Every structure is written in structure tokens, then in C-alpha cells.
mmCIF file of C-alpha atoms in Angstrom:
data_model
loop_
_atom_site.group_PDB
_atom_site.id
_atom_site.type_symbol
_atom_site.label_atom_id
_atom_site.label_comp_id
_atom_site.label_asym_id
_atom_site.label_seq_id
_atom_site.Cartn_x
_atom_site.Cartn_y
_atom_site.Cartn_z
ATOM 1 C CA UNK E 53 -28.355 8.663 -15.082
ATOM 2 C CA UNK E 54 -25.385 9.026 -17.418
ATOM 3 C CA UNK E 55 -23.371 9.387 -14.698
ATOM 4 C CA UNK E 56 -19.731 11.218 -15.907
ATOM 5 C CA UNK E 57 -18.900 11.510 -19.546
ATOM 6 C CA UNK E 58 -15.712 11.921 -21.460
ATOM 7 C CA UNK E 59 -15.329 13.034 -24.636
ATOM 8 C CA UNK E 60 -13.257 11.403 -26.958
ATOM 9 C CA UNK E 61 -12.365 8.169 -25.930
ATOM 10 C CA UNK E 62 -9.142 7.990 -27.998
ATOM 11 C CA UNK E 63 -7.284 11.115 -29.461
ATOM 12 C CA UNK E 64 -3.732 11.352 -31.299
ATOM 13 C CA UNK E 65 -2.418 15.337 -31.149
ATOM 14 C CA UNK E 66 0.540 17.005 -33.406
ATOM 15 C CA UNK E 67 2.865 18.827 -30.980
ATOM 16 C CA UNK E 68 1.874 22.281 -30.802
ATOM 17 C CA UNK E 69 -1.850 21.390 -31.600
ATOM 18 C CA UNK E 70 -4.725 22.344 -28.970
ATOM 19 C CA UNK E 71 -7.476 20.755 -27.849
ATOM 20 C CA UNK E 72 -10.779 20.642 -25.529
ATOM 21 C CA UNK E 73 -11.581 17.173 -23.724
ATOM 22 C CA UNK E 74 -15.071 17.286 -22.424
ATOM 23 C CA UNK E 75 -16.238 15.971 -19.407
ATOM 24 C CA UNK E 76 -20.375 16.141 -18.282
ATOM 25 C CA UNK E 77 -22.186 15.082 -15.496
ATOM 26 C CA UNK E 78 -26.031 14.410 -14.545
ATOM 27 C CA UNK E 79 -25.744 14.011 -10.833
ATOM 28 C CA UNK E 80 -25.875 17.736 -9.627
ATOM 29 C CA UNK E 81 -22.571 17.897 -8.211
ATOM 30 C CA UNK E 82 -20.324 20.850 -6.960
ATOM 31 C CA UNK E 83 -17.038 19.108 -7.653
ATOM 32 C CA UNK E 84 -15.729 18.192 -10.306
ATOM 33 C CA UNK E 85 -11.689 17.007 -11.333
ATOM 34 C CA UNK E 86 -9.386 16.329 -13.811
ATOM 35 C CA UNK E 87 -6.417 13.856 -13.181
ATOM 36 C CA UNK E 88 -3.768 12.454 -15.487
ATOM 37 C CA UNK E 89 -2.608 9.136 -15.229
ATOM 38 C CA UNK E 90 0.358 8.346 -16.265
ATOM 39 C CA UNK E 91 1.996 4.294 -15.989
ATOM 40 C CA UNK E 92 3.270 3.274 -12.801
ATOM 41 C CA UNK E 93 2.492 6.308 -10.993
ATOM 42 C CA UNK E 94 -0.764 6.970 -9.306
ATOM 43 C CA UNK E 95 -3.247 9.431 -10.552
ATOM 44 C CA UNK E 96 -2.176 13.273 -10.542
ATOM 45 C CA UNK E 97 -5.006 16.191 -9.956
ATOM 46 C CA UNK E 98 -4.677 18.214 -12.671
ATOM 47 C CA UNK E 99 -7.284 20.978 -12.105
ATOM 48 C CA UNK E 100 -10.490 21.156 -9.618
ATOM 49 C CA UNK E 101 -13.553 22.781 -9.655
ATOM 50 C CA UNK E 102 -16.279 23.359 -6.287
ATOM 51 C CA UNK E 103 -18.929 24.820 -8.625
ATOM 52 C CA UNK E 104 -19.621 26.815 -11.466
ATOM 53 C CA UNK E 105 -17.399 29.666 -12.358
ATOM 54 C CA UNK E 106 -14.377 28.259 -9.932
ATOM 55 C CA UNK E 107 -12.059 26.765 -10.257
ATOM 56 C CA UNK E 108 -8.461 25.738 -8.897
ATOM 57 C CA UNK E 109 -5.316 24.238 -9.979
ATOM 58 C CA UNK E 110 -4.328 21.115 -9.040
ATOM 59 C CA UNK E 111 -1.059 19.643 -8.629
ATOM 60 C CA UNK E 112 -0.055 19.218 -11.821
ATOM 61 C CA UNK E 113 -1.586 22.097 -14.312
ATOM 62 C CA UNK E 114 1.104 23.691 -16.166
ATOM 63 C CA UNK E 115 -0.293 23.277 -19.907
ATOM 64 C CA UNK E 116 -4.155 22.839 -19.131
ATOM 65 C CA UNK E 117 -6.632 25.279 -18.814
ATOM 66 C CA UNK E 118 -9.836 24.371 -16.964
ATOM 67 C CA UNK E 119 -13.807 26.389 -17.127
ATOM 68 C CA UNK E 120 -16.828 25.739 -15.486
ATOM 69 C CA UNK E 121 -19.541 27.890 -16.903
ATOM 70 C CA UNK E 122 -22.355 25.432 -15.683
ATOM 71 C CA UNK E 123 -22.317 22.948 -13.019
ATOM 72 C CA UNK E 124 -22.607 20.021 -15.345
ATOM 73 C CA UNK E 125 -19.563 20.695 -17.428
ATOM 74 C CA UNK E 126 -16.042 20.407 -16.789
ATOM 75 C CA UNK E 127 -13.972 20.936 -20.077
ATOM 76 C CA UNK E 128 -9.853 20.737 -20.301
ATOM 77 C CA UNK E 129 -8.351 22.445 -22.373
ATOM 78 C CA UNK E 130 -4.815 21.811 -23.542
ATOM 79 C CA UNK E 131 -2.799 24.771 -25.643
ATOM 80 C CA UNK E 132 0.647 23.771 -27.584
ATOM 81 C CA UNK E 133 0.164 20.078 -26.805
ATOM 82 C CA UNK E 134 3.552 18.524 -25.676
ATOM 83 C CA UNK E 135 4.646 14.951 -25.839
ATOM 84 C CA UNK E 136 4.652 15.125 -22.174
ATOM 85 C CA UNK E 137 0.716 16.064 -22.100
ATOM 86 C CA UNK E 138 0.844 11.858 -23.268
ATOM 87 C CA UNK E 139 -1.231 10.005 -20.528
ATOM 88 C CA UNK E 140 -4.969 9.117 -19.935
ATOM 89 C CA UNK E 141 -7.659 11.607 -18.264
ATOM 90 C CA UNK E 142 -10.204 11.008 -15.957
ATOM 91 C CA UNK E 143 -12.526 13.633 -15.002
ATOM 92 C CA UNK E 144 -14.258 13.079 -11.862
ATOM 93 C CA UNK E 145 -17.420 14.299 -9.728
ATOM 94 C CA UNK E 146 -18.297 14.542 -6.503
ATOM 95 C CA UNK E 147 -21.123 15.786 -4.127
ATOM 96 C CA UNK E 148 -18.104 17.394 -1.759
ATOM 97 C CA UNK E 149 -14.492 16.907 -1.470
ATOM 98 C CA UNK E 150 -14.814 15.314 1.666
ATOM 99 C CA UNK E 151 -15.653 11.811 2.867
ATOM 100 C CA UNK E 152 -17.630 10.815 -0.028
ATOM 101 C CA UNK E 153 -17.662 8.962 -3.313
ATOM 102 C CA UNK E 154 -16.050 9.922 -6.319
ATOM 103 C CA UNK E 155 -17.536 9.167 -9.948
ATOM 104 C CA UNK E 156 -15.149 8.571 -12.940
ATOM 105 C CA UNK E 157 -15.572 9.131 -16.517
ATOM 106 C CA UNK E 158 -14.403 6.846 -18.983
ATOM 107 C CA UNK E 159 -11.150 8.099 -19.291
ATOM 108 C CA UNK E 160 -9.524 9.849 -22.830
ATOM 109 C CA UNK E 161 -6.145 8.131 -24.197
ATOM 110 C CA UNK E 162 -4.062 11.001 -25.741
ATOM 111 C CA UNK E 163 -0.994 10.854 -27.575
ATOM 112 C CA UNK E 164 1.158 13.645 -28.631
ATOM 113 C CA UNK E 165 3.624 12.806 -31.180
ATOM 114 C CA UNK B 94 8.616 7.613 -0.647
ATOM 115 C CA UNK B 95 4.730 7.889 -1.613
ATOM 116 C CA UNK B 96 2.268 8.727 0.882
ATOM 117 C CA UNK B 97 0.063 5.587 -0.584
ATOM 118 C CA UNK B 98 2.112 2.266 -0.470
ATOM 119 C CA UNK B 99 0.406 -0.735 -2.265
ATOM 120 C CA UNK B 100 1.282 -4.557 -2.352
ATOM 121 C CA UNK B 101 1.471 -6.400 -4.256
ATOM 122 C CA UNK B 102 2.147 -4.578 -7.751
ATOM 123 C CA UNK B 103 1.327 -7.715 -9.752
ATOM 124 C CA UNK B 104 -0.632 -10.500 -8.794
ATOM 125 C CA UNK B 105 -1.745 -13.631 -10.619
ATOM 126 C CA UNK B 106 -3.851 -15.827 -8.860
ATOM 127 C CA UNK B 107 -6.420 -19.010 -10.112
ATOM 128 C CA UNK B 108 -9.754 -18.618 -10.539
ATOM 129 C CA UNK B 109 -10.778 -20.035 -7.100
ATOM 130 C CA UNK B 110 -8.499 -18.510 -5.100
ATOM 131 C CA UNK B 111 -8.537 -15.784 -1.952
ATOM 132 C CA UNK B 112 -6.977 -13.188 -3.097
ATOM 133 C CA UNK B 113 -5.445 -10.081 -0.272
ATOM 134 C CA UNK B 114 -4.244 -6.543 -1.763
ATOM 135 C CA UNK B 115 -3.025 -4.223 0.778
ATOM 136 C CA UNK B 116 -2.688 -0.144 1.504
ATOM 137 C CA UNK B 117 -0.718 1.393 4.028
ATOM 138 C CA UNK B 118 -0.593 5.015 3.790
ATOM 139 C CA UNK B 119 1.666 7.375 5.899
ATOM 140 C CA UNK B 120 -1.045 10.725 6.050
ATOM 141 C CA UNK B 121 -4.256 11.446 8.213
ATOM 142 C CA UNK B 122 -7.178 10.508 6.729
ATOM 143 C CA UNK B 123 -11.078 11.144 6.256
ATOM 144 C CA UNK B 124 -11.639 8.146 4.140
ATOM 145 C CA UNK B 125 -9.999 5.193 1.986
ATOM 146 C CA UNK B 126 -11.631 4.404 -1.233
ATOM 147 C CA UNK B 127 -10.845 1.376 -2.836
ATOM 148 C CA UNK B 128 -11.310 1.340 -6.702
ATOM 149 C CA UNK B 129 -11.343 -0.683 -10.251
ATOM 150 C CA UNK B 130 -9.729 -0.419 -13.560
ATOM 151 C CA UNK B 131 -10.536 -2.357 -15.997
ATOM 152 C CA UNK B 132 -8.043 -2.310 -18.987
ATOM 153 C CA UNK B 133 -8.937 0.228 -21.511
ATOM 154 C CA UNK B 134 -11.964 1.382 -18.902
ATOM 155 C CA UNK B 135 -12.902 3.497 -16.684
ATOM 156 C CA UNK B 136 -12.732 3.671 -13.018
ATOM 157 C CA UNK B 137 -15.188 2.741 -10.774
ATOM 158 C CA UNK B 138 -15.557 2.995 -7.127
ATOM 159 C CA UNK B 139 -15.889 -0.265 -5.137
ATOM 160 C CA UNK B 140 -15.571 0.676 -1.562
ATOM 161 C CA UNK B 141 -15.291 3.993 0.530
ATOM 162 C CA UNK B 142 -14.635 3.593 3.939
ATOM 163 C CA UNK B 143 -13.448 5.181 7.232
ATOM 164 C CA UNK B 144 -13.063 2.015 10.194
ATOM 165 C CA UNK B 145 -13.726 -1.354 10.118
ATOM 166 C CA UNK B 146 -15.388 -3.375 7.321
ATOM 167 C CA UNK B 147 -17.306 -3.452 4.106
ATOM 168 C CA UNK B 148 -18.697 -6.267 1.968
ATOM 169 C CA UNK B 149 -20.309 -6.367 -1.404
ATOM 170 C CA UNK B 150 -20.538 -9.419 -2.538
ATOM 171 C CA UNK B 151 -17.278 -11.583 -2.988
ATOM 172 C CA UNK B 152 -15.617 -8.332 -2.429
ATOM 173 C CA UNK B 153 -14.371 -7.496 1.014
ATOM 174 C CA UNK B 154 -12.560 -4.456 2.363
ATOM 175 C CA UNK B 155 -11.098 -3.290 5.955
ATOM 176 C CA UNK B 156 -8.937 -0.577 7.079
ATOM 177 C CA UNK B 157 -7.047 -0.336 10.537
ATOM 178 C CA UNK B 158 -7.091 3.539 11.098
ATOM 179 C CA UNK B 159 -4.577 3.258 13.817
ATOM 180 C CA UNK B 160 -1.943 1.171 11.934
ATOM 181 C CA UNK B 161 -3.046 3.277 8.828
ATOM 182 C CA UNK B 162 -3.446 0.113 6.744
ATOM 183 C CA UNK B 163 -6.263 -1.105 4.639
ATOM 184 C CA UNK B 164 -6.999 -4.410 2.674
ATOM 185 C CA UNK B 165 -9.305 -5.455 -0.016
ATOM 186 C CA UNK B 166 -10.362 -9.267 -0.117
ATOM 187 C CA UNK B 167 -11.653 -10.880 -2.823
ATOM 188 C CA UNK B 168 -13.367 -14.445 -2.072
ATOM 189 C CA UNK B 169 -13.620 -17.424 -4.858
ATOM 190 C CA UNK B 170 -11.521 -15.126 -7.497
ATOM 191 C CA UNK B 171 -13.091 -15.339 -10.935
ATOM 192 C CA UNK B 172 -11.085 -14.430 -14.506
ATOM 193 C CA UNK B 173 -13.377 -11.555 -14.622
ATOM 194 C CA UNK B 174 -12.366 -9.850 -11.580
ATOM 195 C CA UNK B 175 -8.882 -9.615 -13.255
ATOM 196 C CA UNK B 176 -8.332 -5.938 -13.377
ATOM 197 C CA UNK B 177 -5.964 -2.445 -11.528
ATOM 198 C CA UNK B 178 -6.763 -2.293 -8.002
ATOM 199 C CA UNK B 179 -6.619 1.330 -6.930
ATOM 200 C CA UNK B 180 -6.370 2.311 -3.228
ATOM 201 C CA UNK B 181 -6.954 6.271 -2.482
ATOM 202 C CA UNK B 182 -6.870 8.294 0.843
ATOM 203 C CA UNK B 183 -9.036 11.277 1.453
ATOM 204 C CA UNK B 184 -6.637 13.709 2.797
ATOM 205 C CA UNK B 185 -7.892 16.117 4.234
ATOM 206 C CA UNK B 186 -9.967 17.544 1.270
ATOM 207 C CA UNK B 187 -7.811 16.155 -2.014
ATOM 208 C CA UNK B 188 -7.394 12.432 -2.911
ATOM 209 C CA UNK B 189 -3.916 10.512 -2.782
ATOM 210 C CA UNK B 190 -3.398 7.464 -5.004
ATOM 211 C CA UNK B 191 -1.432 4.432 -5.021
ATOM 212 C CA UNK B 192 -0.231 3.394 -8.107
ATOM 213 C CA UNK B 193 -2.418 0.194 -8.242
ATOM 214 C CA UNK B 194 -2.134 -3.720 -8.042
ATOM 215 C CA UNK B 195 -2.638 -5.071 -11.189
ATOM 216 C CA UNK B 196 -4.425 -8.545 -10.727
ATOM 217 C CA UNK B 197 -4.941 -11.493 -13.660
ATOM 218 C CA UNK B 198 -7.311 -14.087 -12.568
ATOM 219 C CA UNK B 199 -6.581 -17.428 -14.548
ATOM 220 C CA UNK B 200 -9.033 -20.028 -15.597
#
């Protein structure tokens, strides 16, 4: 198994440009998360998903867009990228949102300048 | 003041040593998860649990759900292990993180 997987690793963005950061998983699960981290603060939930074609904001998801068309993919989509959308993603998965594990991606570094 | 506390924020230890991170949190929970960041990597889970204790290898973690504190051991610290030590409450159905204890293990 693949596990989760980000796509790109590494991204610099023009302010006002857009872009889609992908996120897949193998494992068959229902949930599936975005969060931003940004330095010393802890990570922020951007935008959720508990299965295909729902989704939910998070608490921090002015700027993003979020789809879920199939249960394995999670894209985020960012429209007039700000200087403030600067930070690392993680996209996450779980089989529930309660007591269980969590599964990280990778994690995309994006700068807006 | 955050609803995940963790202590220390930076830690440098010697390879060798017994190292102690700690997590109080101020919410109810379902579960603490204790986590790893490696710089420029991902995050991976190390530990999810509800009461008492876990092990995995040099790696130990407990929680104390009625003093709402949980710590994560590591035994015979290694340079390797250096890393962001995450700590996360399941609350009820959304995870709350700490801002992380960077450690740096030195040979």
C-alpha cells in the first residue's frame, strides 16, 4: 500500500495564481483532511471530507476549495493564492473520525510571493 | 491559552539519554495520538492511545485521563530519533494539536 500521497512536494505560487494540490489514498477510507501548518502553531483543519461527494469546512477554509468525487481522492484547491496561503499541507485519512489512527501524506511546501 | 499544552518546546539531549516530552490538554477526550516529524517529512503516527500505556520499541507512551496529561518516553536516545514531537487529542470527533517539541539527539 501507498498509503497517502501528496502531490507536489515543493511548489512556489505568484499572488493571484491558483492551484490544485492532490492528495490519494489506497486504504479505503471515508475520511479524509486537509490541515495547514504553519511554524510554531499546531496544525489547523482546513477542510474535511466523510466520503465521496461531502464534504465540510474546517476551521480554517477561507481561500480553499475542497472535492471528493471518489473515495480515494482528496484534491485542494486554492483560487487567488495569497501570501498568507504560505505554510505546509498535510492531507490526512482515516477509517472514522473517531478513536482511530490517522495517516499523513508527505506534506506540500508552498510559497506565495 | 491552547487546549494542547506541550513541554518542552526544544530539547537537546545525548545520544544515550532518557528522554520525557509531555501533553496536558484542558478538553475531553476519545484518544491522544502521539506523532513524528521528521524535518522536511511527513508525519507519521507513533502511538494512539486512550488509558494507560504503550510501548514500541525504545518508544514509550502513557496518558493519565484523569489529570488529562500524557507523556512520551524515549529509552537509550539515538541521533536518529532527533525529530518534532507532535501530541494530538481526539475531541470529540476533530483532532487538536500541540505545536510540537522539537528534539536534536547528539552523538
Amino acid at each position: 500500500n501507498a498509503g497517502v500521497t501528496q502531490t507536489p512536494k515543493f511548489r512556489i505560487l505568484k499572488i493571484g495564481q491558483s492551484m490544485t494540490l492532490q492528495c490519494a489514498q489506497d486504504m479505503n477510507h471515508n475520511y479524509m483532511y486537509w490541515y495547514r501548518q504553519d511554524p510554531g502553531m499546531g496544525l489547523k483543519l482546513i477542510y474535511y471530507s466523510v466520503g465521496a461527494g461531502i464534504t465540510d469546512k474546517g476551521e480554517v477554509p477561507n481561500g480553499y476549495n475542497v472535492s471528493r468525487s471518489t473515495t480515494e481522492d482528496f484534491p485542494l484547491r486554492l483560487e487567488l493564492a495569497a501570501p498568507s496561503q504560505t505554510s505546509v499541507y498535510f492531507c490526512a485519512s482515516s477509517y472514522s473520525r473517531g478513536a482511530t489512527e490517522a495517516f499523513f501524506g508527505q506534506g506540500t511546501r508552498l510559497t506565495v510571493v | 491559552k491552547n487546549e494542547v499544552e506541550q513541554s518542552p518546546q526544544n530539547l537537546t539531549a545525548q545520544e544515550g539519554e532518557f528522554i520525557t516530552i509531555n501533553c496536558s490538554y484542558s478538553v475531553g477526550i476519545s484518544a491522544l495520538h502521539w506523532l513524528q516529524q521528521h524535518p522536511g517529512g511527513g508525519i507519521v503516527s507513533l502511538f494512539m492511545l486512550s488509558s494507560g500505556k504503550k510501548k514500541h520499541g525504545r518508544l514509550i507512551a502513557t496518558i493519565n485521563i484523569q489529570e488529562k496529561h500524557s507523556s512520551l518516553h524515549i529509552t537509550a536516545s539515538h541521533p536518529r530519533d532527533s525529530a518534532v514531537y507532535i501530541c494530538a487529542v481526539q475531541s470529540p470527533n476533530k483532532l487538536i494539536f500541540g505545536t510540537g517539541t522539537l528534539l536534536a539527539v547528539q552523538p
